[in-house]
Amino acid sequence: MKIAFIGLGKMGLPMALNLLKAGHQLTGYDLVKSQLDLFAASGGTVAPDANTAAKDAEVLISMLPASQHVQSLYLGEKGLLANLKPKTLLIDCSTISPKVAQAVAANAKAKGFAMIDAPVSGGTAGAQAATLTFMVGGDTNDVERARPLLERMGQNIFHAGASGAGQTVKVCNNMILGIQMLGTSEALRLGIANGMDPKVLSDIISKSSGRNWVLELYNPCPGVMENVPSSKGYAGGFGVDLMLKDLGLAVENAEGLSASVPLGKLAQQLYETHSKAGNGQLDFSSVFNLK
Ligand code: NAD
């Protein structure tokens, strides 16, 4: 299949490489030359801009930082919707506002395009290993058309509902994750202040009612677990600033709907304080060190 891939960053590049490995023909575009060089070195064709990349594509996948990047890629005079043939299936995998995802997809539909939102969970390791979870919003026919490609990049493909539903699930998931990381860190620090060994504490709680994903698989206390960011100086993983972005999406979404998210708001403030102290690029589990 001829695929255009726009946004070959930390997530997009390994996802695109998995599609290349599956035998698809990929044309890619990114603003950063070094990413294009890595893509070309693995057999991808580099295009000079997004419209050229997408010209003959049957499917276009975008993996961009935030809502504004997705809006400017698809909308406006120079945007893809004004320049592409409507036969192209559009799949946006970026994490963006559910409202923006709905608006861009509605614009696409008005011009005859099929478009789905398909944000992911699983991080860069999941992108490399093709074990991502996709949370997909859109019409069933379009989701089923995309499914064989998504299966090459991920392990779990969920059709969450109509357009924007994938982004809604993603926003809810990451709000839980952000809050869970803060709560788990707080409890571990309390135990340590009482003289507990954090490993003993974690082992017992992992078999008790306080058990959760952070504690069992992503422990934020250095030395408790191997191969997690907390044991590597909080390098790699999922950055504080990305968590902050996702909590911002959750709070903004809740405000638009008069939904109450007091813990989401508090989590946003705490990660913001941590980021402003110079930790924005560290893994989000470094919030363990927030005093
Ligand atoms: P990234 O910053 O590494 O990659 C984004 C890429 O998009 C960059 O290479 C950038 O140059 C490119 N880009 C920006 N505007 C562009 C444009 N107009 N045309 C072409 N390329 C453009 O970010 P990432 O970590 O790959 O994250 C991408 C998305 O996935 C984000 O929405 C993020 O929230 C989400 N996400 C990230 C992770 C993670 O662990 N990194 C996990 C799940 C979801």
PDB file of C-alpha atoms and ligand atoms in Angstrom, residues 5-15 29-33 35 49-50 62-70 72-73 92-96 119-125 127 132 167 170 174 218 236-239 242-243 245-246 249, ligand 1:
ATOM      1  CA  PHE A   5       3.643   9.555   6.980  1.00  0.00           C
ATOM      2  CA  ILE A   6       3.838  13.105   8.354  1.00  0.00           C
ATOM      3  CA  GLY A   7       5.704  13.647  11.638  1.00  0.00           C
ATOM      4  CA  LEU A   8       8.665  11.293  12.030  1.00  0.00           C
ATOM      5  CA  GLY A   9       9.569  12.123  15.626  1.00  0.00           C
ATOM      6  CA  LYS A  10      10.173   9.884  18.637  1.00  0.00           C
ATOM      7  CA  MET A  11       6.891   8.035  18.025  1.00  0.00           C
ATOM      8  CA  GLY A  12       6.259   8.569  14.305  1.00  0.00           C
ATOM      9  CA  LEU A  13       9.628   7.286  13.074  1.00  0.00           C
ATOM     10  CA  PRO A  14       9.485   3.824  14.723  1.00  0.00           C
ATOM     11  CA  MET A  15       5.805   3.501  13.729  1.00  0.00           C
ATOM     12  CA  TYR A  29       7.876  14.327   5.738  1.00  0.00           C
ATOM     13  CA  ASP A  30       9.109  16.028   8.913  1.00  0.00           C
ATOM     14  CA  LEU A  31      10.515  19.469   9.684  1.00  0.00           C
ATOM     15  CA  VAL A  32      13.703  17.937  11.135  1.00  0.00           C
ATOM     16  CA  LYS A  33      16.294  16.766   8.607  1.00  0.00           C
ATOM     17  CA  GLN A  35      14.679  12.410  11.313  1.00  0.00           C
ATOM     18  CA  ASP A  49       6.685  18.905   1.950  1.00  0.00           C
ATOM     19  CA  ALA A  50       3.510  17.294   3.293  1.00  0.00           C
ATOM     20  CA  SER A  62       0.052  12.025  10.905  1.00  0.00           C
ATOM     21  CA  MET A  63       1.909  11.920  14.244  1.00  0.00           C
ATOM     22  CA  LEU A  64       2.417  15.525  15.337  1.00  0.00           C
ATOM     23  CA  PRO A  65       3.036  17.225  18.704  1.00  0.00           C
ATOM     24  CA  ALA A  66      -0.268  19.021  19.431  1.00  0.00           C
ATOM     25  CA  SER A  67      -3.648  20.352  18.229  1.00  0.00           C
ATOM     26  CA  GLN A  68      -2.261  23.434  16.455  1.00  0.00           C
ATOM     27  CA  HIS A  69       0.135  21.330  14.358  1.00  0.00           C
ATOM     28  CA  VAL A  70      -2.716  19.058  13.252  1.00  0.00           C
ATOM     29  CA  SER A  72      -2.217  23.654  10.280  1.00  0.00           C
ATOM     30  CA  LEU A  73      -1.353  20.394   8.494  1.00  0.00           C
ATOM     31  CA  ASP A  92      -4.295  11.192  12.846  1.00  0.00           C
ATOM     32  CA  CYS A  93      -2.381   9.449  15.643  1.00  0.00           C
ATOM     33  CA  SER A  94      -1.299  12.633  17.476  1.00  0.00           C
ATOM     34  CA  THR A  95      -2.651  13.262  20.985  1.00  0.00           C
ATOM     35  CA  ILE A  96      -4.825  16.357  20.584  1.00  0.00           C
ATOM     36  CA  PRO A 119      -4.040   8.267  19.400  1.00  0.00           C
ATOM     37  CA  VAL A 120      -1.793   5.714  21.055  1.00  0.00           C
ATOM     38  CA  SER A 121      -0.603   4.491  24.425  1.00  0.00           C
ATOM     39  CA  GLY A 122       2.589   2.528  24.994  1.00  0.00           C
ATOM     40  CA  GLY A 123       5.354   5.089  24.557  1.00  0.00           C
ATOM     41  CA  THR A 124       8.440   4.916  22.385  1.00  0.00           C
ATOM     42  CA  ALA A 125       9.171   1.318  23.466  1.00  0.00           C
ATOM     43  CA  ALA A 127       6.155   2.201  19.047  1.00  0.00           C
ATOM     44  CA  LEU A 132       0.974   0.154  20.931  1.00  0.00           C
ATOM     45  CA  GLN A 167      -8.934  11.334  21.865  1.00  0.00           C
ATOM     46  CA  LYS A 170      -6.632   9.017  25.589  1.00  0.00           C
ATOM     47  CA  ASN A 174      -3.495   9.995  30.779  1.00  0.00           C
ATOM     48  CA  TYR A 218       6.898   1.888  36.377  1.00  0.00           C
ATOM     49  CA  GLY A 236      13.895   8.516  28.365  1.00  0.00           C
ATOM     50  CA  GLY A 237      10.306   7.442  28.880  1.00  0.00           C
ATOM     51  CA  PHE A 238       7.399   9.897  28.829  1.00  0.00           C
ATOM     52  CA  GLY A 239       8.433  13.489  29.501  1.00  0.00           C
ATOM     53  CA  LEU A 242       4.167  15.717  27.558  1.00  0.00           C
ATOM     54  CA  MET A 243       2.239  14.758  30.711  1.00  0.00           C
ATOM     55  CA  LYS A 245       0.294  18.831  27.811  1.00  0.00           C
ATOM     56  CA  ASP A 246      -2.093  15.883  28.278  1.00  0.00           C
ATOM     57  CA  LEU A 249      -6.065  18.746  27.361  1.00  0.00           C
TER      58      LEU A 249
HETATM   59  P1  NAD B   1       8.121  14.476  18.726  1.00  0.00           P
HETATM   60  O1  NAD B   1       8.215  15.924  19.061  1.00  0.00           O
HETATM   61  O2  NAD B   1       9.303  13.603  18.939  1.00  0.00           O
HETATM   62  O3  NAD B   1       7.674  14.298  17.186  1.00  0.00           O
HETATM   63  C1  NAD B   1       6.812  15.140  16.508  1.00  0.00           C
HETATM   64  C2  NAD B   1       7.413  15.385  15.135  1.00  0.00           C
HETATM   65  O4  NAD B   1       6.507  16.158  14.355  1.00  0.00           O
HETATM   66  C3  NAD B   1       8.722  16.178  15.196  1.00  0.00           C
HETATM   67  O5  NAD B   1       9.750  15.424  14.585  1.00  0.00           O
HETATM   68  C4  NAD B   1       8.417  17.464  14.430  1.00  0.00           C
HETATM   69  O6  NAD B   1       9.514  17.961  13.679  1.00  0.00           O
HETATM   70  C5  NAD B   1       7.284  17.010  13.527  1.00  0.00           C
HETATM   71  N1  NAD B   1       6.453  18.084  13.028  1.00  0.00           N
HETATM   72  C6  NAD B   1       5.887  19.119  13.690  1.00  0.00           C
HETATM   73  N2  NAD B   1       5.160  19.875  12.848  1.00  0.00           N
HETATM   74  C7  NAD B   1       5.258  19.318  11.624  1.00  0.00           C
HETATM   75  C8  NAD B   1       4.747  19.637  10.343  1.00  0.00           C
HETATM   76  N3  NAD B   1       3.955  20.692  10.137  1.00  0.00           N
HETATM   77  N4  NAD B   1       5.058  18.826   9.308  1.00  0.00           N
HETATM   78  C9  NAD B   1       5.859  17.759   9.492  1.00  0.00           C
HETATM   79  N5  NAD B   1       6.378  17.401  10.679  1.00  0.00           N
HETATM   80  C10 NAD B   1       6.090  18.182  11.725  1.00  0.00           C
HETATM   81  O7  NAD B   1       6.858  13.940  19.534  1.00  0.00           O
HETATM   82  P2  NAD B   1       6.469  12.408  19.819  1.00  0.00           P
HETATM   83  O8  NAD B   1       7.000  12.008  21.148  1.00  0.00           O
HETATM   84  O9  NAD B   1       6.758  11.605  18.601  1.00  0.00           O
HETATM   85  O10 NAD B   1       4.888  12.569  20.023  1.00  0.00           O
HETATM   86  C11 NAD B   1       4.005  12.695  18.927  1.00  0.00           C
HETATM   87  C12 NAD B   1       2.583  12.633  19.453  1.00  0.00           C
HETATM   88  O11 NAD B   1       2.383  11.380  20.123  1.00  0.00           O
HETATM   89  C13 NAD B   1       2.260  13.725  20.491  1.00  0.00           C
HETATM   90  O12 NAD B   1       0.957  14.174  20.279  1.00  0.00           O
HETATM   91  C14 NAD B   1       2.409  12.984  21.821  1.00  0.00           C
HETATM   92  O13 NAD B   1       1.589  13.567  22.840  1.00  0.00           O
HETATM   93  C15 NAD B   1       1.931  11.602  21.444  1.00  0.00           C
HETATM   94  N6  NAD B   1       2.449  10.512  22.285  1.00  0.00           N
HETATM   95  C16 NAD B   1       3.767  10.487  22.643  1.00  0.00           C
HETATM   96  C17 NAD B   1       4.236   9.442  23.441  1.00  0.00           C
HETATM   97  C18 NAD B   1       5.687   9.384  23.857  1.00  0.00           C
HETATM   98  O14 NAD B   1       6.020   8.565  24.727  1.00  0.00           O
HETATM   99  N7  NAD B   1       6.579  10.152  23.276  1.00  0.00           N
HETATM  100  C19 NAD B   1       3.361   8.416  23.849  1.00  0.00           C
HETATM  101  C20 NAD B   1       2.033   8.444  23.421  1.00  0.00           C
HETATM  102  C21 NAD B   1       1.587   9.503  22.633  1.00  0.00           C
END
